[in-house]
PDB file of C-alpha atoms in Angstrom:
ATOM      1  CA  MET A  26      17.953 -16.762 -31.094  1.00  0.00           C
ATOM      2  CA  PRO A  27      15.182 -14.970 -29.512  1.00  0.00           C
ATOM      3  CA  HIS A  28      15.758 -11.465 -28.238  1.00  0.00           C
ATOM      4  CA  GLY A  29      16.737 -11.601 -24.617  1.00  0.00           C
ATOM      5  CA  GLY A  30      17.903 -15.169 -25.049  1.00  0.00           C
ATOM      6  CA  GLU A  31      20.812 -16.652 -23.105  1.00  0.00           C
ATOM      7  CA  ILE A  32      24.227 -17.288 -24.554  1.00  0.00           C
ATOM      8  CA  LEU A  33      26.774 -19.714 -23.024  1.00  0.00           C
ATOM      9  CA  ASP A  34      30.589 -19.313 -23.750  1.00  0.00           C
ATOM     10  CA  PRO A  35      32.671 -22.162 -22.331  1.00  0.00           C
ATOM     11  CA  PHE A  36      35.974 -20.480 -23.417  1.00  0.00           C
ATOM     12  CA  ALA A  37      35.381 -16.923 -22.408  1.00  0.00           C
ATOM     13  CA  GLY A  38      39.057 -15.689 -22.691  1.00  0.00           C
ATOM     14  CA  GLY A  39      38.056 -12.122 -23.726  1.00  0.00           C
ATOM     15  CA  SER A  40      35.482  -9.539 -22.916  1.00  0.00           C
ATOM     16  CA  VAL A  41      34.110  -8.787 -26.463  1.00  0.00           C
ATOM     17  CA  ARG A  42      31.576 -11.492 -26.930  1.00  0.00           C
ATOM     18  CA  GLY A  43      29.954 -10.791 -23.491  1.00  0.00           C
ATOM     19  CA  ILE A  44      29.909  -6.978 -23.953  1.00  0.00           C
ATOM     20  CA  VAL A  45      28.541  -7.138 -27.468  1.00  0.00           C
ATOM     21  CA  ALA A  46      25.850  -9.684 -26.513  1.00  0.00           C
ATOM     22  CA  HIS A  47      24.517  -7.369 -23.708  1.00  0.00           C
ATOM     23  CA  LYS A  48      24.607  -4.364 -26.037  1.00  0.00           C
ATOM     24  CA  LEU A  49      22.376  -6.273 -28.286  1.00  0.00           C
ATOM     25  CA  GLY A  50      19.918  -7.229 -25.701  1.00  0.00           C
ATOM     26  CA  TYR A  51      21.104 -10.837 -24.823  1.00  0.00           C
ATOM     27  CA  LYS A  52      22.208 -12.482 -21.663  1.00  0.00           C
ATOM     28  CA  TYR A  53      25.664 -13.859 -21.599  1.00  0.00           C
ATOM     29  CA  THR A  54      27.494 -16.257 -19.309  1.00  0.00           C
ATOM     30  CA  GLY A  55      31.151 -17.045 -19.969  1.00  0.00           C
ATOM     31  CA  ILE A  56      33.509 -19.446 -18.263  1.00  0.00           C
ATOM     32  CA  GLU A  57      37.222 -18.645 -17.994  1.00  0.00           C
ATOM     33  CA  LEU A  58      39.941 -20.559 -16.262  1.00  0.00           C
ATOM     34  CA  ARG A  59      42.051 -17.604 -15.342  1.00  0.00           C
ATOM     35  CA  GLN A  60      41.117 -15.272 -12.561  1.00  0.00           C
ATOM     36  CA  GLU A  61      43.110 -12.377 -13.889  1.00  0.00           C
ATOM     37  CA  GLN A  62      41.216 -12.604 -17.247  1.00  0.00           C
ATOM     38  CA  VAL A  63      37.775 -12.740 -15.514  1.00  0.00           C
ATOM     39  CA  GLU A  64      38.621  -9.598 -13.615  1.00  0.00           C
ATOM     40  CA  SER A  65      39.821  -7.831 -16.676  1.00  0.00           C
ATOM     41  CA  ASN A  66      36.571  -8.879 -18.520  1.00  0.00           C
ATOM     42  CA  ILE A  67      34.389  -7.546 -15.653  1.00  0.00           C
ATOM     43  CA  GLU A  68      36.276  -4.175 -15.471  1.00  0.00           C
ATOM     44  CA  GLN A  69      36.091  -3.675 -19.250  1.00  0.00           C
ATOM     45  CA  ALA A  70      32.279  -4.427 -19.172  1.00  0.00           C
ATOM     46  CA  LYS A  71      31.877  -1.967 -16.234  1.00  0.00           C
ATOM     47  CA  GLU A  72      33.479   0.743 -18.503  1.00  0.00           C
ATOM     48  CA  ILE A  73      31.172   0.194 -21.440  1.00  0.00           C
ATOM     49  CA  LEU A  74      27.860  -1.247 -20.097  1.00  0.00           C
ATOM     50  CA  PRO A  75      25.347   0.285 -17.579  1.00  0.00           C
ATOM     51  CA  PRO A  76      25.461  -1.383 -14.121  1.00  0.00           C
ATOM     52  CA  ASP A  77      22.096  -3.099 -14.560  1.00  0.00           C
ATOM     53  CA  ASN A  78      23.214  -4.826 -17.898  1.00  0.00           C
ATOM     54  CA  GLN A  79      26.332  -6.701 -17.105  1.00  0.00           C
ATOM     55  CA  PRO A  80      27.496 -10.084 -18.560  1.00  0.00           C
ATOM     56  CA  THR A  81      28.244 -12.927 -16.092  1.00  0.00           C
ATOM     57  CA  TRP A  82      31.839 -14.434 -16.025  1.00  0.00           C
ATOM     58  CA  ILE A  83      32.548 -17.483 -13.957  1.00  0.00           C
ATOM     59  CA  CYS A  84      36.147 -18.317 -13.076  1.00  0.00           C
ATOM     60  CA  GLY A  85      36.839 -22.014 -13.311  1.00  0.00           C
ATOM     61  CA  ASP A  86      37.451 -25.074 -15.440  1.00  0.00           C
ATOM     62  CA  SER A  87      34.555 -25.420 -17.907  1.00  0.00           C
ATOM     63  CA  ASP A  88      34.785 -29.142 -17.645  1.00  0.00           C
ATOM     64  CA  LYS A  89      33.813 -28.836 -14.011  1.00  0.00           C
ATOM     65  CA  VAL A  90      31.737 -25.650 -13.945  1.00  0.00           C
ATOM     66  CA  LEU A  91      29.365 -26.981 -16.650  1.00  0.00           C
ATOM     67  CA  ASP A  92      28.410 -29.797 -14.321  1.00  0.00           C
ATOM     68  CA  GLU A  93      27.000 -27.291 -11.950  1.00  0.00           C
ATOM     69  CA  LEU A  94      25.212 -24.847 -14.234  1.00  0.00           C
ATOM     70  CA  SER A  95      21.469 -25.425 -14.418  1.00  0.00           C
ATOM     71  CA  PHE A  96      20.236 -22.926 -17.142  1.00  0.00           C
ATOM     72  CA  THR A  97      19.327 -23.963 -20.691  1.00  0.00           C
ATOM     73  CA  PRO A  98      21.164 -21.579 -23.173  1.00  0.00           C
ATOM     74  CA  ASP A  99      19.565 -20.601 -26.483  1.00  0.00           C
ATOM     75  CA  PHE A 100      22.996 -20.217 -28.136  1.00  0.00           C
ATOM     76  CA  ILE A 101      26.499 -21.358 -27.613  1.00  0.00           C
ATOM     77  CA  PHE A 102      29.198 -18.946 -28.992  1.00  0.00           C
ATOM     78  CA  SER A 103      32.882 -19.512 -28.319  1.00  0.00           C
ATOM     79  CA  CYS A 104      36.447 -19.179 -29.580  1.00  0.00           C
ATOM     80  CA  PRO A 105      38.449 -22.046 -27.939  1.00  0.00           C
ATOM     81  CA  PRO A 106      42.179 -22.147 -27.453  1.00  0.00           C
ATOM     82  CA  TYR A 107      43.958 -23.161 -30.692  1.00  0.00           C
ATOM     83  CA  TYR A 108      45.791 -26.020 -29.007  1.00  0.00           C
ATOM     84  CA  ASN A 109      49.185 -24.651 -27.955  1.00  0.00           C
ATOM     85  CA  LEU A 110      49.376 -21.774 -30.444  1.00  0.00           C
ATOM     86  CA  GLU A 111      49.239 -19.558 -27.443  1.00  0.00           C
ATOM     87  CA  ILE A 112      50.114 -20.732 -23.893  1.00  0.00           C
ATOM     88  CA  TYR A 113      47.712 -18.973 -21.511  1.00  0.00           C
ATOM     89  CA  SER A 114      48.805 -20.195 -18.187  1.00  0.00           C
ATOM     90  CA  GLN A 115      50.659 -22.911 -16.357  1.00  0.00           C
ATOM     91  CA  GLU A 116      47.589 -24.074 -14.611  1.00  0.00           C
ATOM     92  CA  GLU A 117      47.042 -27.940 -14.710  1.00  0.00           C
ATOM     93  CA  ASP A 118      43.498 -27.628 -16.332  1.00  0.00           C
ATOM     94  CA  ASP A 119      44.712 -25.143 -19.075  1.00  0.00           C
ATOM     95  CA  LEU A 120      44.051 -26.844 -22.407  1.00  0.00           C
ATOM     96  CA  SER A 121      47.125 -25.011 -23.926  1.00  0.00           C
ATOM     97  CA  ASN A 122      49.522 -27.079 -21.651  1.00  0.00           C
ATOM     98  CA  MET A 123      48.283 -30.445 -22.721  1.00  0.00           C
ATOM     99  CA  SER A 124      49.435 -32.879 -25.329  1.00  0.00           C
ATOM    100  CA  TYR A 125      47.200 -32.929 -28.356  1.00  0.00           C
ATOM    101  CA  PRO A 126      45.314 -36.213 -27.527  1.00  0.00           C
ATOM    102  CA  ASP A 127      44.742 -35.002 -24.005  1.00  0.00           C
ATOM    103  CA  PHE A 128      43.618 -31.519 -25.371  1.00  0.00           C
ATOM    104  CA  ILE A 129      41.044 -33.160 -27.756  1.00  0.00           C
ATOM    105  CA  GLU A 130      39.694 -35.433 -25.069  1.00  0.00           C
ATOM    106  CA  LYS A 131      39.083 -32.616 -22.566  1.00  0.00           C
ATOM    107  CA  TYR A 132      37.952 -30.272 -25.441  1.00  0.00           C
ATOM    108  CA  GLN A 133      35.229 -32.725 -26.451  1.00  0.00           C
ATOM    109  CA  SER A 134      34.100 -33.248 -22.903  1.00  0.00           C
ATOM    110  CA  ILE A 135      33.492 -29.566 -22.575  1.00  0.00           C
ATOM    111  CA  ILE A 136      31.727 -29.400 -25.883  1.00  0.00           C
ATOM    112  CA  LYS A 137      29.533 -32.292 -25.023  1.00  0.00           C
ATOM    113  CA  LYS A 138      28.583 -30.746 -21.606  1.00  0.00           C
ATOM    114  CA  ALA A 139      27.788 -27.330 -23.184  1.00  0.00           C
ATOM    115  CA  TYR A 140      25.895 -28.800 -26.057  1.00  0.00           C
ATOM    116  CA  THR A 141      23.872 -31.092 -23.689  1.00  0.00           C
ATOM    117  CA  LYS A 142      22.551 -27.938 -21.970  1.00  0.00           C
ATOM    118  CA  LEU A 143      21.679 -26.198 -25.332  1.00  0.00           C
ATOM    119  CA  ASP A 144      17.961 -25.807 -26.098  1.00  0.00           C
ATOM    120  CA  SER A 145      16.628 -28.044 -28.862  1.00  0.00           C
ATOM    121  CA  GLY A 146      16.866 -26.254 -32.178  1.00  0.00           C
ATOM    122  CA  GLY A 147      19.551 -23.978 -30.824  1.00  0.00           C
ATOM    123  CA  PHE A 148      22.878 -23.211 -32.523  1.00  0.00           C
ATOM    124  CA  ALA A 149      26.456 -23.695 -31.318  1.00  0.00           C
ATOM    125  CA  VAL A 150      29.047 -21.417 -33.104  1.00  0.00           C
ATOM    126  CA  PHE A 151      32.780 -21.923 -32.651  1.00  0.00           C
ATOM    127  CA  VAL A 152      35.458 -19.722 -34.267  1.00  0.00           C
ATOM    128  CA  VAL A 153      38.518 -21.907 -34.982  1.00  0.00           C
ATOM    129  CA  GLY A 154      41.686 -21.874 -36.953  1.00  0.00           C
ATOM    130  CA  GLU A 155      44.378 -24.306 -37.913  1.00  0.00           C
ATOM    131  CA  VAL A 156      47.636 -24.825 -36.133  1.00  0.00           C
ATOM    132  CA  ARG A 157      50.777 -26.704 -36.935  1.00  0.00           C
ATOM    133  CA  ASP A 158      52.689 -29.473 -35.071  1.00  0.00           C
ATOM    134  CA  ASP A 159      56.299 -29.242 -33.965  1.00  0.00           C
ATOM    135  CA  TYR A 160      57.314 -30.476 -37.581  1.00  0.00           C
ATOM    136  CA  GLY A 161      55.286 -27.839 -39.336  1.00  0.00           C
ATOM    137  CA  TYR A 162      52.397 -29.908 -40.493  1.00  0.00           C
ATOM    138  CA  TYR A 163      48.761 -28.831 -39.939  1.00  0.00           C
ATOM    139  CA  ILE A 164      47.022 -30.946 -37.280  1.00  0.00           C
ATOM    140  CA  ASP A 165      43.434 -30.446 -38.594  1.00  0.00           C
ATOM    141  CA  PHE A 166      42.086 -28.666 -35.509  1.00  0.00           C
ATOM    142  CA  VAL A 167      39.198 -27.429 -37.661  1.00  0.00           C
ATOM    143  CA  GLY A 168      38.363 -30.950 -38.683  1.00  0.00           C
ATOM    144  CA  ASP A 169      38.771 -32.244 -35.186  1.00  0.00           C
ATOM    145  CA  THR A 170      36.322 -29.621 -33.883  1.00  0.00           C
ATOM    146  CA  LYS A 171      33.810 -30.828 -36.418  1.00  0.00           C
ATOM    147  CA  ARG A 172      34.341 -34.507 -35.266  1.00  0.00           C
ATOM    148  CA  CYS A 173      34.035 -33.494 -31.674  1.00  0.00           C
ATOM    149  CA  PHE A 174      30.606 -31.950 -32.232  1.00  0.00           C
ATOM    150  CA  MET A 175      29.389 -34.496 -34.777  1.00  0.00           C
ATOM    151  CA  ASP A 176      30.478 -37.657 -32.966  1.00  0.00           C
ATOM    152  CA  LYS A 177      27.195 -39.573 -32.742  1.00  0.00           C
ATOM    153  CA  MET A 178      27.972 -41.514 -29.633  1.00  0.00           C
ATOM    154  CA  LEU A 179      29.190 -38.543 -27.588  1.00  0.00           C
ATOM    155  CA  VAL A 180      27.606 -35.216 -28.812  1.00  0.00           C
ATOM    156  CA  GLY A 181      25.512 -35.708 -32.093  1.00  0.00           C
ATOM    157  CA  ALA A 182      25.444 -32.201 -33.368  1.00  0.00           C
ATOM    158  CA  LYS A 183      24.729 -31.468 -37.024  1.00  0.00           C
ATOM    159  CA  LEU A 184      26.906 -29.110 -38.892  1.00  0.00           C
ATOM    160  CA  TYR A 185      24.511 -26.450 -40.330  1.00  0.00           C
ATOM    161  CA  ASN A 186      26.689 -23.541 -41.670  1.00  0.00           C
ATOM    162  CA  GLU A 187      30.308 -22.821 -42.211  1.00  0.00           C
ATOM    163  CA  MET A 188      31.778 -19.375 -42.784  1.00  0.00           C
ATOM    164  CA  VAL A 189      35.226 -17.884 -43.395  1.00  0.00           C
ATOM    165  CA  LEU A 190      36.267 -14.963 -41.162  1.00  0.00           C
ATOM    166  CA  LEU A 191      38.824 -12.763 -42.883  1.00  0.00           C
ATOM    167  CA  ASP A 192      41.407 -11.449 -40.439  1.00  0.00           C
ATOM    168  CA  PRO A 193      43.161  -7.974 -40.992  1.00  0.00           C
ATOM    169  CA  ILE A 194      46.206  -8.475 -43.248  1.00  0.00           C
ATOM    170  CA  GLY A 195      48.454  -6.699 -40.820  1.00  0.00           C
ATOM    171  CA  THR A 196      52.007  -8.161 -41.131  1.00  0.00           C
ATOM    172  CA  ALA A 197      50.934 -10.967 -43.516  1.00  0.00           C
ATOM    173  CA  MET A 198      52.798  -9.459 -46.381  1.00  0.00           C
ATOM    174  CA  ILE A 199      55.959  -9.275 -44.376  1.00  0.00           C
ATOM    175  CA  ARG A 200      55.550 -12.784 -43.109  1.00  0.00           C
ATOM    176  CA  ALA A 201      54.846 -14.100 -46.599  1.00  0.00           C
ATOM    177  CA  SER A 202      58.465 -13.180 -47.610  1.00  0.00           C
ATOM    178  CA  GLY A 203      59.555 -16.262 -45.642  1.00  0.00           C
ATOM    179  CA  PHE A 204      57.757 -18.606 -48.121  1.00  0.00           C
ATOM    180  CA  ASP A 205      60.925 -19.239 -50.113  1.00  0.00           C
ATOM    181  CA  LYS A 206      62.656 -20.648 -47.009  1.00  0.00           C
ATOM    182  CA  ASN A 207      59.890 -22.491 -45.142  1.00  0.00           C
ATOM    183  CA  LYS A 208      57.289 -23.095 -47.917  1.00  0.00           C
ATOM    184  CA  LYS A 209      54.451 -22.111 -45.420  1.00  0.00           C
ATOM    185  CA  VAL A 210      51.565 -19.863 -46.678  1.00  0.00           C
ATOM    186  CA  VAL A 211      50.413 -17.086 -44.489  1.00  0.00           C
ATOM    187  CA  LYS A 212      46.908 -17.664 -43.222  1.00  0.00           C
ATOM    188  CA  ILE A 213      44.570 -14.585 -42.957  1.00  0.00           C
ATOM    189  CA  HIS A 214      41.427 -16.390 -42.083  1.00  0.00           C
ATOM    190  CA  GLN A 215      39.632 -18.339 -39.314  1.00  0.00           C
ATOM    191  CA  ASN A 216      36.762 -20.748 -39.759  1.00  0.00           C
ATOM    192  CA  ILE A 217      33.244 -20.202 -38.238  1.00  0.00           C
ATOM    193  CA  LEU A 218      31.570 -23.529 -37.597  1.00  0.00           C
ATOM    194  CA  CYS A 219      27.778 -23.465 -36.896  1.00  0.00           C
ATOM    195  CA  PHE A 220      26.213 -26.488 -35.587  1.00  0.00           C
ATOM    196  CA  LYS A 221      22.490 -27.037 -34.881  1.00  0.00           C
ATOM    197  CA  LYS A 222      20.942 -29.195 -32.122  1.00  0.00           C
ATOM    198  CA  PRO A 223      18.035 -31.156 -33.728  1.00  0.00           C
ATOM    199  CA  LEU A 224      14.557 -30.648 -32.436  1.00  0.00           C
TER     200      LEU A 224
END
């Protein structure tokens, strides 16, 4: 993306993406449902960045806020909730509280609205990882994210690059000892999916 370009983050649950973007000379707008998280992001940015170079965080439901935003981002960069792997709040619009079909429906609506605003030729990058259902089976959230973006009738993005983000091993070796009992491998990576909006 061009230097000084604008980044849109529809799932801005942390401060890092916004702070690093502004450190590197970009403009960042993130949308986050929880007021306390937005306030935390703003405070952290104030501690690290100069007053005249602050990211923008908007508190609200991306599915509604995106209807009101008028700018054209050069880049979309986000890490959405991994379904119900972590429950973020009890708010009605919180994706982590929904059934998986409802989650995917709202998730794709947000993706569509963000992608529609993206400048032609721009990239949308989502960091995602797999989660399991109540019976221990993978639900294919990574695949569903690809399908949400690539649905020709609703979004129409093209998958351009796919990368693997290796996570710190941390307690993986300890957790791996449970394999004999539950037969579940320990994941130490996430997927980085890069979509491009055709010119």
